[in-house]
Coordinates of C-alpha atoms in Angstrom, one line a residue:
M1 CA -2.0 9.8 44.0
S2 CA -1.9 9.7 47.6
L3 CA 0.1 11.7 50.2
K4 CA 1.4 8.4 51.7
A5 CA 2.1 7.1 47.8
S6 CA 4.1 10.6 47.2
T7 CA 5.9 11.0 50.6
N8 CA 7.1 7.5 49.3
F9 CA 7.9 8.7 45.5
L10 CA 9.6 11.1 46.8
V11 CA 12.0 9.1 49.2
I12 CA 12.4 6.7 46.3
F13 CA 13.3 9.6 43.7
T14 CA 15.7 11.9 45.5
L15 CA 18.1 8.3 46.0
V16 CA 17.6 8.3 42.5
L17 CA 21.5 10.2 42.2
P18 CA 22.7 8.8 45.1
C19 CA 22.2 5.1 44.6
L20 CA 23.5 5.5 41.2
I21 CA 27.1 4.7 40.8
Y22 CA 29.3 6.2 38.0
S23 CA 33.0 5.3 37.0
S24 CA 35.5 6.6 34.7
H25 CA 35.6 2.9 33.2
T26 CA 33.9 1.8 30.4
K27 CA 32.9 -2.1 31.2
C28 CA 28.6 -2.9 30.1
D29 CA 27.1 -5.4 29.3
F30 CA 25.5 -3.9 25.8
K31 CA 27.6 -2.7 23.7
A32 CA 24.6 -0.7 21.7
I33 CA 21.1 0.2 21.5
F34 CA 18.2 -0.2 18.9
N35 CA 15.5 1.7 19.8
F36 CA 11.9 1.5 18.6
G37 CA 9.4 4.9 19.0
D38 CA 8.3 8.0 18.4
S39 CA 9.0 11.8 18.8
N40 CA 9.8 10.8 22.6
S41 CA 12.4 9.0 21.3
D42 CA 13.3 10.1 17.7
T43 CA 17.0 11.9 17.6
G44 CA 16.6 12.8 13.9
G45 CA 14.6 10.5 11.5
F46 CA 12.0 12.2 10.9
W47 CA 13.7 15.4 10.2
A48 CA 15.7 13.2 8.2
A49 CA 13.1 11.7 5.9
F50 CA 11.1 15.1 5.7
P51 CA 14.1 18.1 5.9
A52 CA 11.8 21.3 7.9
E53 CA 12.8 21.4 11.4
S54 CA 13.8 25.3 12.6
G55 CA 14.5 26.2 16.2
P56 CA 14.0 26.7 18.9
F57 CA 14.2 23.2 19.2
G58 CA 17.4 22.0 20.7
V59 CA 18.5 25.2 21.2
T60 CA 19.6 24.3 25.7
Y61 CA 22.2 21.5 24.6
F62 CA 22.9 21.6 21.1
K63 CA 22.1 25.0 20.6
K64 CA 20.4 24.7 17.7
P65 CA 18.3 22.3 15.6
A66 CA 19.0 18.2 16.5
G67 CA 15.9 16.3 15.1
R68 CA 15.0 16.3 18.7
A69 CA 11.4 17.1 19.4
S70 CA 12.7 19.3 22.9
D71 CA 15.5 21.7 23.8
G72 CA 17.7 19.3 24.2
R73 CA 18.5 16.3 25.0
L74 CA 16.1 13.0 25.1
T75 CA 16.0 9.9 27.7
I76 CA 17.3 7.8 25.1
D77 CA 20.5 10.6 24.2
F78 CA 21.1 10.3 28.4
L79 CA 20.8 7.0 28.4
A80 CA 23.2 6.3 25.9
Q81 CA 25.8 8.3 27.4
A82 CA 25.0 6.3 31.1
L83 CA 26.0 3.5 29.2
G84 CA 29.3 4.8 28.1
L85 CA 27.8 4.9 24.2
P86 CA 27.6 7.8 21.8
F87 CA 24.5 9.3 21.0
L88 CA 22.3 6.7 18.8
S89 CA 22.2 7.6 14.3
P90 CA 19.2 7.8 13.3
Y91 CA 18.3 5.1 11.0
L92 CA 17.2 7.0 8.5
Q93 CA 20.3 9.5 8.2
S94 CA 22.6 8.4 5.4
I95 CA 24.5 11.9 5.9
G96 CA 26.8 11.7 9.3
S97 CA 25.7 8.2 10.7
N98 CA 27.1 5.9 12.8
Y99 CA 26.0 2.6 13.4
K100 CA 28.7 0.8 15.1
H101 CA 26.8 1.0 18.5
G102 CA 23.1 0.2 16.8
A103 CA 20.8 2.1 15.3
N104 CA 17.4 4.4 16.1
Y105 CA 14.4 4.1 14.6
A106 CA 12.3 6.4 15.7
T107 CA 10.4 8.7 13.8
L108 CA 8.1 11.8 15.1
A109 CA 4.6 10.5 14.7
S110 CA 5.2 7.3 14.6
T111 CA 2.4 4.6 15.9
V112 CA 2.6 1.0 16.9
L113 CA -0.3 0.0 14.4
L114 CA 0.1 0.0 10.5
P115 CA -1.4 3.9 9.9
N116 CA -5.4 3.7 7.6
T117 CA -7.3 6.8 6.6
S118 CA -10.3 4.8 8.8
L119 CA -8.3 4.2 11.5
F120 CA -6.1 7.6 12.1
V121 CA -6.4 10.8 11.5
T122 CA -3.7 12.6 9.2
G123 CA -0.3 13.7 10.8
I124 CA 0.4 10.2 11.2
S125 CA 3.8 9.0 10.5
P126 CA 4.2 6.4 8.4
F127 CA 6.8 4.7 9.9
S128 CA 5.1 2.1 12.0
L129 CA 6.2 0.4 14.4
G130 CA 6.2 -2.5 11.6
I131 CA 7.8 -0.9 9.1
Q132 CA 10.9 -0.4 12.1
L133 CA 11.3 -3.5 12.6
N134 CA 11.9 -4.4 8.9
Q135 CA 14.0 -1.1 8.8
M136 CA 15.5 -3.7 11.8
K137 CA 15.7 -6.7 9.6
Q138 CA 16.9 -5.4 6.9
F139 CA 20.4 -3.4 9.1
K140 CA 21.3 -7.3 10.2
T141 CA 21.2 -9.1 7.0
K142 CA 23.5 -5.9 5.9
V143 CA 25.7 -6.0 8.6
N144 CA 25.5 -9.8 8.0
E145 CA 26.6 -9.5 4.1
V146 CA 29.3 -6.2 4.3
H147 CA 30.9 -5.9 8.1
Q148 CA 34.2 -5.0 7.3
Q149 CA 37.6 -3.3 9.5
G150 CA 36.4 0.0 8.9
T151 CA 33.3 -0.1 8.1
K152 CA 30.6 2.4 10.1
L153 CA 28.0 -0.7 10.9
P154 CA 28.6 -2.8 14.8
P155 CA 29.8 -6.9 14.3
P156 CA 27.5 -9.5 13.8
N157 CA 27.8 -11.0 16.7
I158 CA 26.4 -7.4 18.5
F159 CA 22.8 -8.2 18.4
G160 CA 23.3 -10.2 21.2
K161 CA 24.9 -8.3 23.3
S162 CA 21.8 -4.9 23.0
L163 CA 19.7 -2.9 24.8
Y164 CA 16.4 -2.8 22.7
T165 CA 14.5 0.1 24.0
F166 CA 10.6 0.9 23.3
Y167 CA 9.0 4.4 23.6
I168 CA 6.2 4.5 21.9
G169 CA 2.6 4.1 21.4
Q170 CA 1.5 7.4 22.7
N171 CA 0.1 8.7 18.9
D172 CA -2.2 5.6 19.3
F173 CA -3.7 6.4 22.0
T174 CA -3.7 10.9 21.2
S175 CA -4.8 11.0 17.4
N176 CA -8.2 10.0 17.8
L177 CA -9.2 11.2 21.0
A178 CA -11.2 14.0 20.0
A179 CA -11.9 12.2 16.8
I180 CA -13.8 9.2 18.4
G181 CA -13.4 9.5 22.7
I182 CA -12.1 7.4 25.0
G183 CA -13.9 4.6 24.5
G184 CA -13.5 4.7 20.0
V185 CA -10.0 4.4 21.4
K186 CA -10.1 1.5 24.2
Q187 CA -10.8 -0.7 21.5
Y188 CA -7.8 -1.0 20.0
L189 CA -5.6 -0.3 22.2
P190 CA -5.2 -4.8 22.7
Q191 CA -3.6 -5.0 19.2
V192 CA -1.1 -1.8 20.0
V193 CA 0.0 -4.2 23.1
S194 CA -0.6 -7.1 21.1
Q195 CA 1.6 -5.8 18.2
I196 CA 4.6 -4.8 21.0
A197 CA 4.4 -8.2 22.2
G198 CA 5.0 -9.3 19.1
T199 CA 7.8 -7.2 17.7
I200 CA 9.8 -8.5 21.4
K201 CA 9.3 -12.0 19.5
E202 CA 9.9 -10.9 16.2
L203 CA 13.2 -9.3 17.4
Y204 CA 14.4 -13.0 19.7
N205 CA 14.7 -14.3 16.3
L206 CA 17.2 -11.9 15.4
G207 CA 19.3 -13.0 18.3
G208 CA 18.0 -10.0 21.1
R209 CA 17.9 -11.2 24.2
T210 CA 17.2 -7.3 26.5
F211 CA 14.1 -5.4 25.7
M212 CA 13.3 -2.6 27.7
V213 CA 9.5 -1.4 27.4
L214 CA 8.6 2.2 28.5
N215 CA 4.9 2.8 29.3
L216 CA 2.2 5.8 28.1
A217 CA 2.9 9.2 29.9
P218 CA 0.5 10.9 31.4
V219 CA -1.4 12.6 28.7
G220 CA -3.7 14.5 30.9
C221 CA -1.3 16.3 32.2
Y222 CA 0.6 17.7 29.1
P223 CA -0.4 21.0 28.1
A224 CA -1.6 20.6 24.4
F225 CA -4.0 17.8 25.2
L226 CA -5.4 20.4 28.8
V227 CA -6.4 23.4 25.9
E228 CA -7.6 20.4 22.8
L229 CA -9.5 18.0 24.3
P230 CA -13.1 17.8 25.4
H231 CA -13.8 18.1 29.0
N232 CA -15.2 20.5 31.6
S233 CA -13.2 21.5 35.3
S234 CA -15.1 18.8 36.7
D235 CA -12.7 16.6 34.9
L236 CA -9.2 18.1 36.2
D237 CA -7.7 16.9 39.5
E238 CA -6.4 19.2 41.9
F239 CA -3.1 19.0 39.8
G240 CA -5.1 20.3 36.4
C241 CA -4.8 17.5 34.9
L242 CA -7.4 15.5 33.1
V243 CA -8.8 12.4 35.6
S244 CA -10.9 10.7 32.6
Y245 CA -7.8 10.5 30.2
N246 CA -5.4 9.7 33.2
N247 CA -7.5 7.0 34.0
A248 CA -7.4 5.8 30.4
V249 CA -3.4 5.8 30.8
V250 CA -3.9 3.8 34.0
D251 CA -5.5 0.8 31.9
Y252 CA -3.3 0.9 29.0
N253 CA -0.1 0.5 30.5
N254 CA -1.8 -2.2 32.7
M255 CA -2.9 -4.2 30.3
L256 CA 1.2 -3.6 28.5
K257 CA 2.0 -4.9 32.2
E258 CA 0.2 -7.8 31.9
T259 CA 1.0 -8.9 28.2
L260 CA 4.9 -8.3 28.8
R261 CA 5.0 -10.8 31.9
Q262 CA 3.3 -12.9 29.7
T263 CA 5.8 -12.6 26.6
R264 CA 8.4 -12.7 30.0
E265 CA 7.5 -15.7 30.7
S266 CA 7.2 -17.4 27.4
L267 CA 11.1 -16.2 26.6
P268 CA 12.7 -18.0 29.5
D269 CA 16.1 -16.5 28.4
A270 CA 15.1 -12.7 28.3
S271 CA 15.1 -9.8 30.3
V272 CA 11.3 -8.5 28.7
I273 CA 11.1 -4.8 31.5
Y274 CA 8.7 -3.0 31.7
V275 CA 9.8 0.4 33.0
D276 CA 6.7 3.0 34.4
I277 CA 8.0 6.1 33.5
H278 CA 4.0 7.0 33.8
T279 CA 4.6 7.4 37.7
V280 CA 7.9 9.4 36.8
L281 CA 5.9 12.1 35.2
L282 CA 2.7 12.2 36.8
E283 CA 5.1 13.4 39.6
L284 CA 6.7 15.2 37.7
F285 CA 3.6 17.4 36.4
Q286 CA 1.8 17.5 40.0
H287 CA 5.0 18.3 41.9
P288 CA 7.7 20.0 39.4
T289 CA 9.3 21.9 42.8
S290 CA 10.1 19.2 44.5
H291 CA 12.5 18.5 42.2
G292 CA 14.4 20.9 41.5
L293 CA 11.6 22.5 38.8
K294 CA 8.9 25.6 38.9
Y295 CA 5.9 24.1 35.9
G296 CA 4.1 21.3 35.6
T297 CA 1.4 21.5 33.0
K298 CA 2.1 24.8 31.1
A299 CA 4.5 24.2 28.4
C300 CA 8.0 26.6 27.9
C301 CA 8.1 27.1 24.1
G302 CA 4.4 27.8 22.6
Y303 CA 1.4 31.1 22.5
G304 CA -0.7 32.8 24.8
G305 CA 0.6 32.4 28.0
G306 CA -1.4 32.1 30.9
D307 CA -1.5 28.4 32.7
Y308 CA -0.4 26.7 29.7
N309 CA 0.9 28.5 27.3
F310 CA -0.2 26.7 23.7
D311 CA -2.4 27.2 20.7
P312 CA -2.8 24.5 18.5
K313 CA -2.8 27.5 16.1
V314 CA 0.8 28.6 16.7
Y315 CA 3.0 25.7 17.1
C316 CA 6.6 25.9 19.1
G317 CA 9.0 28.0 16.8
N318 CA 6.4 28.8 14.3
T319 CA 4.6 32.3 12.8
K320 CA 1.5 32.8 12.2
E321 CA -1.0 35.7 11.5
I322 CA -3.9 35.7 14.2
N323 CA -6.5 38.4 14.2
G324 CA -4.6 40.2 11.7
S325 CA -1.1 40.3 13.6
K326 CA 1.9 38.2 12.9
V327 CA 2.5 36.4 16.6
T328 CA 5.4 33.6 16.9
A329 CA 5.7 30.7 19.5
T330 CA 8.2 31.5 20.5
A331 CA 10.8 29.6 23.9
C332 CA 10.8 30.6 27.6
N333 CA 14.4 32.0 28.7
D334 CA 14.2 28.9 31.5
P335 CA 13.6 25.6 30.2
Y336 CA 15.1 24.2 32.9
N337 CA 12.2 25.3 35.3
Y338 CA 9.5 23.2 32.9
V339 CA 8.2 19.7 32.7
S340 CA 7.1 20.3 29.4
W341 CA 9.2 21.7 26.1
D342 CA 6.2 22.3 23.5
G343 CA 3.0 21.2 25.2
I344 CA 3.5 17.1 23.8
H345 CA 7.1 17.0 24.4
T346 CA 9.1 17.1 27.7
T347 CA 12.5 19.3 28.4
E348 CA 15.8 17.8 28.8
A349 CA 15.7 18.7 32.0
A350 CA 12.4 16.3 32.6
N351 CA 14.3 13.9 30.7
K352 CA 17.3 13.4 32.8
L353 CA 15.4 12.9 36.2
I354 CA 13.5 9.9 34.1
T355 CA 16.2 8.5 33.1
F356 CA 18.0 8.8 36.0
A357 CA 14.6 6.7 37.5
I358 CA 15.2 4.3 35.1
L359 CA 19.2 3.7 35.8
N360 CA 18.7 3.1 38.9
G361 CA 15.9 -0.1 38.9
S362 CA 13.0 1.5 41.1
Y363 CA 10.6 2.2 38.3
S364 CA 11.2 -0.8 36.4
D365 CA 9.0 -4.7 36.8
P366 CA 11.5 -6.7 36.9
P367 CA 13.7 -4.3 38.9
F368 CA 16.6 -3.8 36.7
P369 CA 19.3 -1.8 38.4
F370 CA 21.9 -0.7 35.7
Q371 CA 24.5 -0.3 37.5
E372 CA 24.8 -4.0 37.9
H373 CA 25.9 -4.5 34.1
C374 CA 27.3 -1.3 33.1
D375 CA 30.3 1.1 34.8
L376 CA 27.8 4.3 34.6
Q377 CA 29.1 7.8 33.1
P378 CA 28.1 10.8 34.9
I379 CA 25.4 12.4 32.5
G380 CA 25.4 16.3 33.3

């Protein structure tokens, strides 16, 4: 990012919070949120399906593990709060869920494309975007069949009054980088954006009219990938991020943006919004101190210290034996100073800044200032 571009960003970004108008009322065009995604927006779906979560996840806000790959609230949590809605219940969570204001289909390690042994490495969730769409279709069918007063389901007319959010695609991009490289990954990325566009069209047929798609983050700045992906010092920019990988992300995001533009034209009475969180996160990684943070490409929760504090052998919260000694990947005492929580996911502090940018509408194409649609609620 050039000095001029960075300066322009700082002006816009520092004005995001004052520009937002908060209200004590709860009037909002959106009565529910239906979210599709991976660990960046999973509020407990994966751990409901495969219970095994442990601390220190959730330590900042929930004070205990809460199904989120962060120290606290995710961007989707902050967005729901700002719209005056409760946190989204995971579709896969049978106990304690309330779906009156939407459902969250996201699960950790999910992909857009259906996983198969020839395309993806192990460790990928079976709940791909196609599966999440089928879950949404089943949800709508059940709402139409069994809705009654007093149930924890929304009214059947909710689907046209909802916001449909997508925060998915990172695992399609990163799961095979080490094995087949950037060139190999690029070959199937057009299928990824096509699947997202196709999913929007199917949700449109279910009654959806407002769709918000978050683009891919600058994974070349993530501590985990800086440690694990092959590179040499010449591939690092002045901020310590991987140039070739981030350039590939930009290519993907441009493809996604153009595909969504075409989708928007084919659905003239729908809002199809492309959200550039890539620019927001890149700025946070490159200039953390300009936004009240201290550490960009260093993980809060990890092992090894150094520039990245990430060791793939000892993931956040785990204890392993290395060279005859037991070591534990522990959390820092000040996650509010970090962009990266565990080397792969962002902290609550970073998620809050991302949400401010989304609510302001400046990073959306077309611009979508939420305060024109809802009386925004504080997200402190």
